[in-house]
Coordinates of C-alpha atoms in Angstrom, one line a residue:
X1 CA 9.1 14.0 -17.0
X2 CA 12.1 12.9 -18.1
X3 CA 13.8 9.3 -18.0
X4 CA 17.2 9.7 -18.8
X5 CA 18.2 5.6 -18.1
X6 CA 15.8 2.8 -18.2
X7 CA 16.7 -1.4 -17.9
X8 CA 13.8 -3.7 -16.9
X9 CA 14.2 -7.1 -16.6
X10 CA 12.1 -10.6 -15.7
X11 CA 12.1 -11.6 -12.7
X12 CA 11.9 -15.9 -13.2
X13 CA 11.8 -17.6 -9.3
X14 CA 11.3 -21.2 -11.2
X15 CA 13.7 -20.5 -13.2
X16 CA 16.1 -18.6 -10.6
X17 CA 17.2 -16.5 -13.5
X18 CA 17.2 -12.6 -14.1
X19 CA 16.2 -11.8 -17.9
X20 CA 17.1 -8.1 -19.6
X21 CA 13.6 -7.5 -21.5
X22 CA 15.4 -6.3 -24.7
X23 CA 14.7 -2.2 -25.3
X24 CA 13.0 -3.4 -29.2
X25 CA 10.4 -5.0 -27.3
X26 CA 8.9 -1.8 -25.5
X27 CA 5.2 -1.7 -26.8
X28 CA 3.4 1.4 -26.1
X29 CA 1.2 -0.1 -23.5
X30 CA 4.5 -0.6 -21.5
X31 CA 5.7 2.7 -21.9
X32 CA 2.8 4.4 -20.9
X33 CA 2.6 1.8 -17.7
X34 CA 5.5 2.8 -16.8
X35 CA 4.9 6.8 -17.0
X36 CA 1.8 6.3 -14.9
X37 CA 4.0 4.3 -12.6
X38 CA 6.6 6.8 -11.9
X39 CA 3.9 9.4 -12.0
X40 CA 2.8 7.6 -8.9
X41 CA 5.8 7.1 -7.3
X42 CA 7.3 10.6 -7.3
X43 CA 4.1 12.4 -6.8
X44 CA 5.3 11.9 -2.4
X45 CA 1.1 10.7 -2.8
X46 CA 1.8 8.1 -1.0
X47 CA 4.8 6.2 0.3
X48 CA 6.8 5.6 3.4
X49 CA 9.8 7.3 4.7
X50 CA 13.4 5.5 5.4
X51 CA 16.8 5.7 5.7
X52 CA 20.1 3.2 4.0
X53 CA 21.1 1.6 8.1
X54 CA 24.4 2.4 6.3
X55 CA 26.6 4.3 3.4
X56 CA 28.2 1.1 2.2
X57 CA 25.5 -1.0 1.7
X58 CA 24.7 -3.1 -1.5
X59 CA 21.7 -1.3 -2.8
X60 CA 23.5 1.8 -1.9
X61 CA 27.0 1.6 -2.9
X62 CA 25.4 1.0 -6.2
X63 CA 23.6 4.5 -6.2
X64 CA 26.6 6.4 -5.7
X65 CA 27.8 4.5 -8.6
X66 CA 25.1 6.1 -10.7
X67 CA 26.0 8.9 -9.3
X68 CA 29.5 8.8 -11.2
X69 CA 28.2 7.7 -14.4
X70 CA 29.0 4.6 -13.7
X71 CA 27.6 1.5 -16.7
X72 CA 23.5 1.8 -16.1
X73 CA 23.0 -1.8 -17.5
X74 CA 25.8 -3.3 -15.5
X75 CA 24.8 -1.4 -12.0
X76 CA 20.6 -2.6 -12.5
X77 CA 21.8 -5.9 -13.3
X78 CA 23.5 -6.3 -10.1
X79 CA 20.6 -4.8 -8.3
X80 CA 18.1 -7.3 -10.4
X81 CA 20.2 -10.6 -9.4
X82 CA 20.3 -8.9 -5.3
X83 CA 16.5 -9.0 -6.1
X84 CA 16.4 -12.9 -7.5
X85 CA 18.6 -13.7 -4.6
X86 CA 16.3 -12.2 -1.8
X87 CA 12.9 -13.1 -3.1
X88 CA 14.1 -16.9 -3.6
X89 CA 14.8 -16.9 0.4
X90 CA 12.1 -14.8 1.1
X91 CA 9.6 -17.7 -1.0
X92 CA 11.4 -20.1 0.8
X93 CA 10.0 -19.3 4.1
X94 CA 6.7 -18.1 2.9
X95 CA 5.6 -21.5 1.2
X96 CA 5.5 -22.9 4.8
X97 CA 2.3 -19.8 4.9
X98 CA 1.1 -21.1 1.3
X99 CA 2.1 -17.6 0.2
X100 CA 3.8 -17.1 -3.2
X101 CA 5.9 -14.3 -4.7
X102 CA 3.9 -12.6 -7.5
X103 CA 6.1 -13.0 -10.7
X104 CA 7.0 -9.6 -12.2
X105 CA 9.2 -7.1 -13.8
X106 CA 12.3 -5.3 -12.2
X107 CA 12.2 -1.8 -13.5
X108 CA 15.5 0.6 -12.7
X109 CA 15.1 4.2 -14.3
X110 CA 17.3 7.5 -13.5
X111 CA 14.7 10.3 -13.6
X112 CA 14.5 13.9 -13.9
X113 CA 11.8 15.6 -12.4
X114 CA 11.4 20.2 -12.6
X115 CA 15.2 20.1 -12.2
X116 CA 15.7 17.1 -9.7
X117 CA 17.5 14.3 -10.8
X118 CA 16.1 10.9 -9.2
X119 CA 16.5 7.2 -9.2
X120 CA 14.2 4.5 -9.3
X121 CA 13.2 0.7 -8.2
X122 CA 10.4 -0.6 -9.2
X123 CA 8.8 -4.8 -9.0
X124 CA 5.4 -4.5 -11.1
X125 CA 3.9 -7.7 -10.3
X126 CA 2.0 -9.2 -13.1
X127 CA -2.0 -9.8 -13.7
X128 CA -3.9 -9.3 -16.9
X129 CA -2.5 -6.8 -18.9
X130 CA 0.6 -7.1 -20.8
X131 CA 2.1 -9.7 -23.2
X132 CA 5.0 -11.2 -22.2
X133 CA 6.7 -11.2 -25.9
X134 CA 5.8 -7.7 -27.2
X135 CA 5.1 -6.1 -24.1
X136 CA 1.0 -4.9 -26.1
X137 CA -2.2 -5.1 -23.9
X138 CA -3.2 -8.8 -23.3
X139 CA -2.3 -11.0 -19.9
X140 CA 0.2 -9.3 -17.7
X141 CA 0.5 -6.2 -15.8
X142 CA -2.4 -4.6 -13.9
X143 CA -2.9 -1.1 -15.3
X144 CA -6.5 -0.1 -13.3
X145 CA -5.2 -1.4 -10.7
X146 CA -1.3 -1.3 -10.6
X147 CA 0.6 -3.8 -8.1
X148 CA 3.8 -2.8 -7.3
X149 CA 6.5 -2.1 -4.8
X150 CA 9.2 0.8 -5.7
X151 CA 12.3 2.6 -3.9
X152 CA 12.8 6.5 -5.0
X153 CA 15.1 8.6 -3.4
X154 CA 16.7 12.1 -4.7
X155 CA 20.2 12.2 -6.4
X156 CA 22.8 14.9 -5.8
X157 CA 26.5 15.9 -7.3
X158 CA 28.1 15.4 -3.8
X159 CA 26.5 11.6 -3.9
X160 CA 24.1 12.6 -0.8
X161 CA 20.6 11.6 -1.7
X162 CA 17.6 12.5 0.0
X163 CA 13.8 12.1 0.1
X164 CA 13.8 7.8 0.2
X165 CA 10.3 6.5 0.0
X166 CA 9.5 3.4 -0.2
X167 CA 5.8 2.0 -1.4
X168 CA 4.0 -1.1 -1.2
X169 CA 0.6 -1.7 -2.6
X170 CA 0.3 -4.8 -0.1
X171 CA -1.8 -4.6 2.8
X172 CA 1.1 -5.0 5.0
X173 CA 4.3 -3.9 4.0
X174 CA 6.4 -7.1 2.4
X175 CA 9.7 -6.8 4.0
X176 CA 12.1 -8.7 2.2
X177 CA 11.9 -5.7 -0.5
X178 CA 13.0 -2.7 2.7
X179 CA 14.6 -4.2 4.8
X180 CA 16.6 -7.5 2.5
X181 CA 16.6 -6.1 -0.5
X182 CA 17.2 -2.3 0.7
X183 CA 18.7 -2.7 3.5
X184 CA 16.7 0.2 4.8
X185 CA 14.8 1.5 8.3
X186 CA 11.8 3.6 8.7
X187 CA 12.2 6.7 9.7
X188 CA 9.0 6.5 12.3
X189 CA 7.6 2.9 12.9
X190 CA 3.8 1.8 13.0
X191 CA 3.6 3.2 16.7
X192 CA 4.6 6.8 15.8
X193 CA 2.5 7.4 13.1
X194 CA -1.0 5.7 14.4
X195 CA -0.5 8.1 17.0
X196 CA 1.0 10.9 14.7
X197 CA -2.2 11.1 11.9
X198 CA -4.8 10.8 14.6
X199 CA -3.7 13.4 16.4
X200 CA -1.9 15.8 13.7
X201 CA -6.8 15.0 12.3
X202 CA -8.2 15.5 15.4
X203 CA -6.3 18.3 16.5
X204 CA -5.5 19.9 13.7
X205 CA -8.1 20.5 11.5
X206 CA -11.6 19.4 13.4
X207 CA -10.7 20.9 16.8
X208 CA -10.5 24.0 15.2
X209 CA -14.0 23.5 13.6
X210 CA -15.7 22.8 17.1
X211 CA -16.6 26.0 17.9
X212 CA -18.6 26.7 14.5
X213 CA -19.4 23.9 13.0
X214 CA -20.4 21.4 15.8
X215 CA -22.5 18.6 14.0
X216 CA -20.2 18.0 11.6
X217 CA -17.2 18.1 13.4
X218 CA -19.1 15.0 16.0
X219 CA -19.6 13.5 13.2
X220 CA -15.9 13.6 11.7
X221 CA -14.3 13.0 14.1
X222 CA -16.5 10.0 15.3
X223 CA -16.3 9.2 11.3
X224 CA -12.2 9.1 11.7
X225 CA -12.6 6.8 15.1
X226 CA -14.1 4.5 13.3
X227 CA -11.8 4.6 10.8
X228 CA -8.7 4.0 12.5
X229 CA -10.7 1.2 15.0
X230 CA -12.1 -1.0 12.1
X231 CA -8.7 -0.4 9.6
X232 CA -5.2 -2.6 9.4
X233 CA -3.9 -0.4 7.0
X234 CA -3.8 3.8 6.8
X235 CA -3.6 5.2 3.6
X236 CA -4.0 9.0 3.1
X237 CA -5.9 8.7 -0.5
X238 CA -8.3 6.1 1.1
X239 CA -9.0 7.5 4.7
X240 CA -10.6 10.8 2.5
X241 CA -12.4 8.2 0.3
X242 CA -13.9 6.0 3.2
X243 CA -13.8 8.5 6.7
X244 CA -15.0 11.7 4.0
X245 CA -15.9 10.4 1.1
X246 CA -18.8 12.6 -0.5
X247 CA -19.9 13.7 3.3
X248 CA -22.5 16.4 2.7
X249 CA -22.0 19.3 6.2
X250 CA -24.9 20.5 8.4
X251 CA -23.4 23.9 8.0
X252 CA -22.8 24.8 4.3
X253 CA -20.1 27.1 5.1
X254 CA -18.3 24.2 5.8
X255 CA -16.3 23.5 2.3
X256 CA -14.9 19.6 2.5
X257 CA -12.4 20.2 -0.1
X258 CA -10.9 22.8 1.4
X259 CA -11.2 20.2 4.7
X260 CA -9.5 17.4 2.3
X261 CA -6.8 19.1 1.4
X262 CA -5.9 20.3 4.9
X263 CA -5.6 16.7 5.9
X264 CA -4.0 15.8 2.9
X265 CA -1.1 18.1 3.4
X266 CA -0.7 17.1 7.2
X267 CA 2.2 14.2 7.1
X268 CA 4.3 17.0 5.6
X269 CA 4.0 19.6 8.0
X270 CA 7.4 19.7 9.9
X271 CA 6.3 19.9 13.6
X272 CA 4.9 16.3 13.9
X273 CA 4.9 14.4 10.3
X274 CA 3.8 10.9 9.4
X275 CA 4.1 8.8 6.2
X276 CA 1.1 9.0 4.0
X277 CA 0.6 4.9 4.4
X278 CA 1.6 2.6 7.3
X279 CA 0.1 -0.2 9.4
X280 CA -2.9 1.1 12.0
X281 CA -1.6 -0.2 15.6
X282 CA -4.9 0.0 17.3
X283 CA -3.5 -0.1 20.9
X284 CA -2.5 3.3 19.7
X285 CA -5.6 4.8 19.1
X286 CA -6.4 5.9 22.3
X287 CA -9.6 8.3 21.3
X288 CA -13.2 7.4 22.1
X289 CA -16.9 8.2 20.4
X290 CA -17.3 11.3 21.2
X291 CA -20.3 10.4 23.8
X292 CA -21.6 13.2 25.2
X293 CA -23.4 16.8 23.5
X294 CA -25.1 18.7 26.2
X295 CA -28.7 19.6 24.3
X296 CA -30.4 21.4 27.8
X297 CA -28.8 22.0 30.9
X298 CA -30.6 19.5 32.3
X299 CA -30.1 16.8 29.9
X300 CA -27.5 15.3 28.3
X301 CA -27.3 12.9 25.3
X302 CA -24.6 10.0 25.7
X303 CA -23.5 8.1 22.7
X304 CA -21.8 5.3 23.4
X305 CA -21.0 3.8 19.3
X306 CA -21.3 4.8 16.0
X307 CA -25.4 5.4 15.1
X308 CA -27.4 5.5 11.7
X309 CA -27.6 8.5 9.6
X310 CA -31.1 8.5 9.5
X311 CA -31.4 8.2 13.8
X312 CA -31.0 11.7 14.8
X313 CA -32.7 14.4 13.4
X314 CA -32.6 18.4 13.7
X315 CA -35.8 20.4 13.3
X316 CA -36.5 24.0 13.0
X317 CA -40.7 24.4 14.0
X318 CA -41.6 28.5 11.8
X319 CA -41.5 30.3 15.6
X320 CA -38.2 29.7 15.7
X321 CA -38.5 26.9 18.1
X322 CA -35.1 24.6 17.3
X323 CA -35.7 20.3 18.6
X324 CA -33.7 17.0 18.6
X325 CA -35.4 13.8 17.8
X326 CA -34.5 10.5 17.9
X327 CA -36.0 7.7 16.3
X328 CA -36.0 5.1 18.8
X329 CA -38.3 2.6 19.3
X330 CA -37.4 1.7 23.0
X331 CA -37.3 5.5 24.1
X332 CA -40.9 6.4 22.9
X333 CA -42.2 3.9 25.5
X334 CA -40.7 6.2 28.4
X335 CA -41.4 9.4 26.8
X336 CA -45.2 8.4 25.1
X337 CA -47.2 9.7 28.2
X338 CA -45.6 12.4 28.7
X339 CA -46.9 13.9 24.7
X340 CA -50.1 12.6 25.6
X341 CA -49.6 15.6 29.4
X342 CA -48.7 18.2 27.0
X343 CA -51.7 17.5 24.6
X344 CA -54.0 18.0 27.2

């Protein structure tokens, strides 16, 4: 990654001021922080797809000037001033709800990655990392848990842009960032994303393993249903970490790292793409827990919801006979007499 141009501002709502941070005050910690931040933004591992409402919106017009080699410092100051104005109006509305917009720095950069020019706008919230005077390790920007909002797009010599992604580590997308500041529209709604993401994971990955790995299929699909129903926010890495995690398959032939990689690639599949992060609309999750498992031609096991891992066991005796054992004080009362009869 090559950073061709960079400009950093401190946004101060209390003073209603935008202050340029002189490059001579950049400490090593700040430079390292920004490199890590840019790496996350351009990786495409998260973020939502957007489009500009019009070619003539203020930020879009400034990107045209960047493509035409305009004065980067002047261009970025215009965008910084717009953010201050947008945040000031947003804060007036949020104050009624007891919400305060975090102090932070606004970073704008033109970078090159594998021959592709990109433009980044990033608001990084202050926390406990960098000192505001010399931008060294102290109090300030969060590094271990980066809190930021970001925009990135690919730049082309014909003034076209593509690959627009917006990032927001806020549990719900901050509308003033993408709507008021950037004047963008979502490519996929939360409703679209919820339906597409669940269907893709279910049909493109889990259904294909059902025949060869029925036990693992049941567990992983139910875990996915639980994730979509118990979380308000979907993020692809969070899903992989929490819905699948360090799951140990019943069948050793099932490779969990390969399964995770298949899921990680789903958002970019052209057949039914979706965003890497979005708000889950639970009404759109129509799937139910897998509720019936055929044990014998005469007996089905009905499952009404998630259950503890130590509730159902599969065992095989030395003679090759296979059994399903269910830990159940309630069920035991119905079958204890049968056990006595069978042992006579």
